[in-house]
CSV table of C-alpha atoms and ligand atoms in Angstrom, one decimal:
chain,number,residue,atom,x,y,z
A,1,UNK,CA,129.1,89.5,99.3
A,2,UNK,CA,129.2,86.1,100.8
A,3,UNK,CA,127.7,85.9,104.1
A,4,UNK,CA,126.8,82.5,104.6
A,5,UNK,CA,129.8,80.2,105.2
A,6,UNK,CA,129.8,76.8,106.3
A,7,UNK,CA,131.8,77.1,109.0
A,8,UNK,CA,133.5,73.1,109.1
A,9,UNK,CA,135.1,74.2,105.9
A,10,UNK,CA,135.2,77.7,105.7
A,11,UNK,CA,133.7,77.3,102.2
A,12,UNK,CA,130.5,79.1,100.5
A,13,UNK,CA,127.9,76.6,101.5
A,14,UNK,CA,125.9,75.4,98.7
A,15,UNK,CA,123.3,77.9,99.0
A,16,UNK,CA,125.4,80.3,98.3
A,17,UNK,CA,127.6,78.9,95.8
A,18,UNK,CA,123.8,78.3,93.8
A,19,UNK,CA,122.9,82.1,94.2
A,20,UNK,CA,126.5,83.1,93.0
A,21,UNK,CA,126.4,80.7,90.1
A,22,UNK,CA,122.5,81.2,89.1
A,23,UNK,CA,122.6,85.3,89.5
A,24,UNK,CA,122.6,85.8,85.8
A,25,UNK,CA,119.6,83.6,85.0
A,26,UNK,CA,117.4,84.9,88.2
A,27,UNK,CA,118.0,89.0,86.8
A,28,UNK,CA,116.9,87.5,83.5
A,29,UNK,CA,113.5,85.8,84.6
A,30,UNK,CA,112.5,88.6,86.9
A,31,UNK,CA,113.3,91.0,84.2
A,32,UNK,CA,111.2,88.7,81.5
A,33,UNK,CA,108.5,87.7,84.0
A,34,UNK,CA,108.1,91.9,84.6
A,35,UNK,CA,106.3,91.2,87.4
A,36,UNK,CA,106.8,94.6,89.1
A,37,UNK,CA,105.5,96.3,86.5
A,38,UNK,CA,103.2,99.5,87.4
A,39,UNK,CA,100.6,99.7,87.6
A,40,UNK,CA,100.3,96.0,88.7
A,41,UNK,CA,98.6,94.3,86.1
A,42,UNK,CA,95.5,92.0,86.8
A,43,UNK,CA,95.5,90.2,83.3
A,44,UNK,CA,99.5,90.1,83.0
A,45,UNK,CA,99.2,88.7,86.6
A,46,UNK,CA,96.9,86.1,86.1
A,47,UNK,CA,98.5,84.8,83.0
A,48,UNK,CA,101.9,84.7,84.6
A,49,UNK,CA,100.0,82.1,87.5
A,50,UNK,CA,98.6,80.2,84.8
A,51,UNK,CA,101.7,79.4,83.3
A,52,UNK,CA,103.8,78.6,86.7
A,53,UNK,CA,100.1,76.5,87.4
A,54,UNK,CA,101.2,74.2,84.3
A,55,UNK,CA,104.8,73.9,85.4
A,56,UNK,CA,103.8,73.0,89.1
A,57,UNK,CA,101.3,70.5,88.0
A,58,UNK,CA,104.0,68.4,85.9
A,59,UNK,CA,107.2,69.1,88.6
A,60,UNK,CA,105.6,68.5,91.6
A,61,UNK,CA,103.8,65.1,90.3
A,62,UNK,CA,107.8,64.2,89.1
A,63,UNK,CA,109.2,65.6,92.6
A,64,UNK,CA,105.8,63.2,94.7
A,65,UNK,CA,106.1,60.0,92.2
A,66,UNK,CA,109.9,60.1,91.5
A,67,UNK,CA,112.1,61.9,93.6
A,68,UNK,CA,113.5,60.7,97.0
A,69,UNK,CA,112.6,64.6,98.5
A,70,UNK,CA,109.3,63.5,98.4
A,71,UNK,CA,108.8,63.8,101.7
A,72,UNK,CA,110.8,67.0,102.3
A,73,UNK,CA,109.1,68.6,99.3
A,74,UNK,CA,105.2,67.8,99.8
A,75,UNK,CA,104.8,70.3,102.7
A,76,UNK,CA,106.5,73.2,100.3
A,77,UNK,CA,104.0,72.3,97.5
A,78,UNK,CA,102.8,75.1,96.1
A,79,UNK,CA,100.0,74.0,93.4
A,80,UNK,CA,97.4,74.5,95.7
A,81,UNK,CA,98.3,78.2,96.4
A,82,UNK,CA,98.2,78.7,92.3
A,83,UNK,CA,94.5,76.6,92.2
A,84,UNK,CA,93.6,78.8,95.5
A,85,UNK,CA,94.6,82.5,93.2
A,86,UNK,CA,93.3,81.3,89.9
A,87,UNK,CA,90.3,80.4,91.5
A,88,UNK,CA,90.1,84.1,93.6
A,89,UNK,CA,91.1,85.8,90.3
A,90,UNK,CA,87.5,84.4,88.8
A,91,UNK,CA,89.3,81.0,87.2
A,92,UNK,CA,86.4,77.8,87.4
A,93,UNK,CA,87.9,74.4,88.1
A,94,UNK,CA,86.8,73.3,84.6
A,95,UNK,CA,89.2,76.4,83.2
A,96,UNK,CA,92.0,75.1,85.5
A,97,UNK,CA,91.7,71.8,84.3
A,98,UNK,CA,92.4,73.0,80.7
A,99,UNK,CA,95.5,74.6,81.5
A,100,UNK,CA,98.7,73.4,79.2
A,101,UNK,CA,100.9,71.6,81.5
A,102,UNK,CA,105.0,72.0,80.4
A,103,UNK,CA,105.6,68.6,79.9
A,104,UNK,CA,109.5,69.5,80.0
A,105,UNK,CA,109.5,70.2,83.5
A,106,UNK,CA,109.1,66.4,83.9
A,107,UNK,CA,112.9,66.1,82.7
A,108,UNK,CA,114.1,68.8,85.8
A,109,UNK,CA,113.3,65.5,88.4
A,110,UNK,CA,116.6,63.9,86.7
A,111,UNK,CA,118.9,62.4,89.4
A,112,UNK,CA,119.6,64.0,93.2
A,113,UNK,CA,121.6,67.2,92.6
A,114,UNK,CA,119.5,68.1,89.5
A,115,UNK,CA,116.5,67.7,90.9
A,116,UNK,CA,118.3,70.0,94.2
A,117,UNK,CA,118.8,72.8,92.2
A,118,UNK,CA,115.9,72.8,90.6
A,119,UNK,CA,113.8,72.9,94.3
A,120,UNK,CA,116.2,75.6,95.0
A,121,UNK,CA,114.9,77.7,92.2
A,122,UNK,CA,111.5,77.1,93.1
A,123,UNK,CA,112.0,77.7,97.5
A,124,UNK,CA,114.0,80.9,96.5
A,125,UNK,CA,111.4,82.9,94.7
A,126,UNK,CA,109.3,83.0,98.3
A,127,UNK,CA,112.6,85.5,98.7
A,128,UNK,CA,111.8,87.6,95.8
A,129,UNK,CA,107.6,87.1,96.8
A,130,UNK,CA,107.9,89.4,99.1
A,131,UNK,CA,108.9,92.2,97.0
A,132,UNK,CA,106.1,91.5,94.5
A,133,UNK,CA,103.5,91.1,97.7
A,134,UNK,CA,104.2,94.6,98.3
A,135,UNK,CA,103.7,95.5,95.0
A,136,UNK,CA,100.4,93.7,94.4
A,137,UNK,CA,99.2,95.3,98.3
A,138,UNK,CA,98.9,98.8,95.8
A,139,UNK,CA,97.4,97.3,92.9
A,140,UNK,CA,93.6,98.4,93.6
A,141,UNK,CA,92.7,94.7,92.4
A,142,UNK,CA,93.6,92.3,94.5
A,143,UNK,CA,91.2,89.5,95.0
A,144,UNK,CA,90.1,89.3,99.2
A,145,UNK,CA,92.5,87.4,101.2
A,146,UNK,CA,95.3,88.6,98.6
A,147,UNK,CA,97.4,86.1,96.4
A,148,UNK,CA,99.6,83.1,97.8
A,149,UNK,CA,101.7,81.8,95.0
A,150,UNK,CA,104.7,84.4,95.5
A,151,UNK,CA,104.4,84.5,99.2
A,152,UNK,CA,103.5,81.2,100.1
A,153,UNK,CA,104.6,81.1,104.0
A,154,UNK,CA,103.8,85.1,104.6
A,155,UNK,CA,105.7,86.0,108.1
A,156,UNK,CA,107.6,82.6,108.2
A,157,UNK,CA,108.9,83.4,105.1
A,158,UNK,CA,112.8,83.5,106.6
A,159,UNK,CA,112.0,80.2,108.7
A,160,UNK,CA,111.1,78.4,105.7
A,161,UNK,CA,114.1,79.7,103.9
A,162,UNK,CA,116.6,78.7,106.6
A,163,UNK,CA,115.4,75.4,106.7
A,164,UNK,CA,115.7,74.9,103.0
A,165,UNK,CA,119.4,76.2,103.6
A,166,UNK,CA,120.6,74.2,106.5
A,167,UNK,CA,118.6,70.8,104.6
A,168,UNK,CA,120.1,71.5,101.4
A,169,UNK,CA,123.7,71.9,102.9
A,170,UNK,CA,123.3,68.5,104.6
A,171,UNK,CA,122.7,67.1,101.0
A,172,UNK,CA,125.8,64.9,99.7
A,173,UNK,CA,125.5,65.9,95.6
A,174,UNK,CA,127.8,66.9,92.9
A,175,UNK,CA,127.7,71.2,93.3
A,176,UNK,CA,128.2,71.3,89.6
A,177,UNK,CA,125.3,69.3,88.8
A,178,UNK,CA,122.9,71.2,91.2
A,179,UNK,CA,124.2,74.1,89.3
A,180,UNK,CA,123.0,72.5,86.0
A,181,UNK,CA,119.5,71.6,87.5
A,182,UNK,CA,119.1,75.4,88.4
A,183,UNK,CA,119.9,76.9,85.3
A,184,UNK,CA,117.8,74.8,83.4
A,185,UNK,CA,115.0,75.6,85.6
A,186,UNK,CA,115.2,79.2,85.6
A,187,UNK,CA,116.0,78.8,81.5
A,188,UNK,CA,112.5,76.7,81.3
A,189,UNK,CA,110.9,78.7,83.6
A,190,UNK,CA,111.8,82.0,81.2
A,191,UNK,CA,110.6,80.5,78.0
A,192,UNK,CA,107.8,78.9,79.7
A,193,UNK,CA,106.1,81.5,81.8
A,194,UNK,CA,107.9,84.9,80.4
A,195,UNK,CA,105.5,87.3,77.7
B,1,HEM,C1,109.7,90.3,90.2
B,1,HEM,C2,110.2,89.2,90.4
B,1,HEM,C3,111.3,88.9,91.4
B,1,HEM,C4,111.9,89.7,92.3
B,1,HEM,C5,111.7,91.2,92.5
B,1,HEM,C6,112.9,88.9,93.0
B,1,HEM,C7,113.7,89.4,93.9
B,1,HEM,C8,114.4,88.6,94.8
B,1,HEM,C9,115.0,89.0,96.0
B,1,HEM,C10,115.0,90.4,96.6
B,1,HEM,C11,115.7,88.0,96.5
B,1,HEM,C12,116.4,87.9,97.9
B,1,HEM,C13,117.8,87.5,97.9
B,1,HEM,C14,118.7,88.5,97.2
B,1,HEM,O1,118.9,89.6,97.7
B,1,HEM,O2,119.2,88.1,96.1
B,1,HEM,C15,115.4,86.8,95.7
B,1,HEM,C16,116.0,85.6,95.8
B,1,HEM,C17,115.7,84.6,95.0
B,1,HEM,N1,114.8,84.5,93.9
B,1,HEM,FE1,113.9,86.1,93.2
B,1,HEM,N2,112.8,87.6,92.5
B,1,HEM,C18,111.8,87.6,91.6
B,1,HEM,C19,111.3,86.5,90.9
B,1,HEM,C20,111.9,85.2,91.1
B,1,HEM,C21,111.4,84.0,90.4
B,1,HEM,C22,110.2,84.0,89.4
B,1,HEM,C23,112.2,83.0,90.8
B,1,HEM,C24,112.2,81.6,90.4
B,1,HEM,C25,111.0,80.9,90.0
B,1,HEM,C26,113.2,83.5,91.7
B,1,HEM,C27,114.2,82.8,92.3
B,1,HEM,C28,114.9,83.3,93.4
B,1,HEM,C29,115.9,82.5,94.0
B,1,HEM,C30,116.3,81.0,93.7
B,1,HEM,C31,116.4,83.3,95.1
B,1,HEM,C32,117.4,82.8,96.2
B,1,HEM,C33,118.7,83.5,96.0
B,1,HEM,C34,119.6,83.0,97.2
B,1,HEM,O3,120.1,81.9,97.1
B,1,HEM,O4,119.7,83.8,98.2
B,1,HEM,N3,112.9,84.9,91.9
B,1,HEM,N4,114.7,87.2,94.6
């Protein structure tokens, strides 16, 4: 079901092409990541933000120090919502600081449509956040002021989202190489962060 059309072309925008082609890879992360698991579970949970917490920390400094969406990126960052729920789930900043970083997330920041797909892997799963905020609301454990990472922007969740969209279809890049820089994000992202 293709909704979204650019309508100068008549053509699956960008966004949409991405979601067709990427499908596979998302159904196999959520299922890995088994986030919706129930009961919720606190340990699983925190674990899970520990491992996104080392791949932030080495793709956003590639996305600040070598990527020209710098500036579009820095207000999406989401390492400080992952050092905000770590630290609400009982983690010290000395225990943050020992975290492993994936040092292969460094090589997703590799040339304009690459480094595209691999933001749209990473702006997409505020979508899917607000499944798993639902989920966590019942868990019976979650920390005051709830957890950020998965549902970053809350109510302006779609507002976020559409702006992504309509920036990303103004982008001038290769579809097939954005393509590439999604999979291999979700793929890292799996054997990174899945148990
Ligand atoms: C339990 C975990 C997850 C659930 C339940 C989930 C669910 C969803 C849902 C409901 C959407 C809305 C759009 C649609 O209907 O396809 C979505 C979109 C998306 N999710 Fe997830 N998701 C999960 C985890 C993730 C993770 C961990 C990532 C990547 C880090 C991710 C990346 C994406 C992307 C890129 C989209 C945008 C698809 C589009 O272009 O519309 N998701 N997800």
């Amino acid at each position: 079901m293709y909704r979204s059309l650019d309508f100068r072309t008549s053509l699956p925008d960008l966004a949409t092409h991405l979601r067709a082609e990427t499908s596979g890879a998302h159904h196999s992360l959520e299922t890995s990541l088994d986030l919706l698991r129930r009961p919720a579970d606190r340990q699983g949970f925190l674990e899970v933000l520990e491992r996104f917490h080392g791949f932030h920390a080495v793709w956003e400094g590639a996305i600040r120090t070598r990527s020209t969406y710098a500036a579009f990126h820095a207000s999406r960052a989401r390492l400080p919502h992952l050092r905000r729920d770590l630290a609400a789930l009982g983690r010290t900043t000395a225990e943050m600081r020992m975290l492993p970083h994936c040092l292969e997330a460094d090589a997703l920041v590799d040339g304009a449509a690459r480094t595209l797909g691999s933001i749209y892997v990473l702006e997409g799963s505020t979508l899917g956040g607000q499944v798993i905020a639902r989920e966590l609301a019942d868990s019976g454990w979650l920390p005051r002021g709830g957890l950020t990472y998965f549902n970053p922007h809350g109510r302006r969740t779609g507002e976020m989202w559409r702006g992504f969209r309509t920036w990303l279809g103004d982008q001038e890049v290769d579809w097939d190489e954005t393509v590439e820089g999604a999979r291999r994000t979700f793929a890292l992202l799996e054997s990174w962060a899945a148990r």
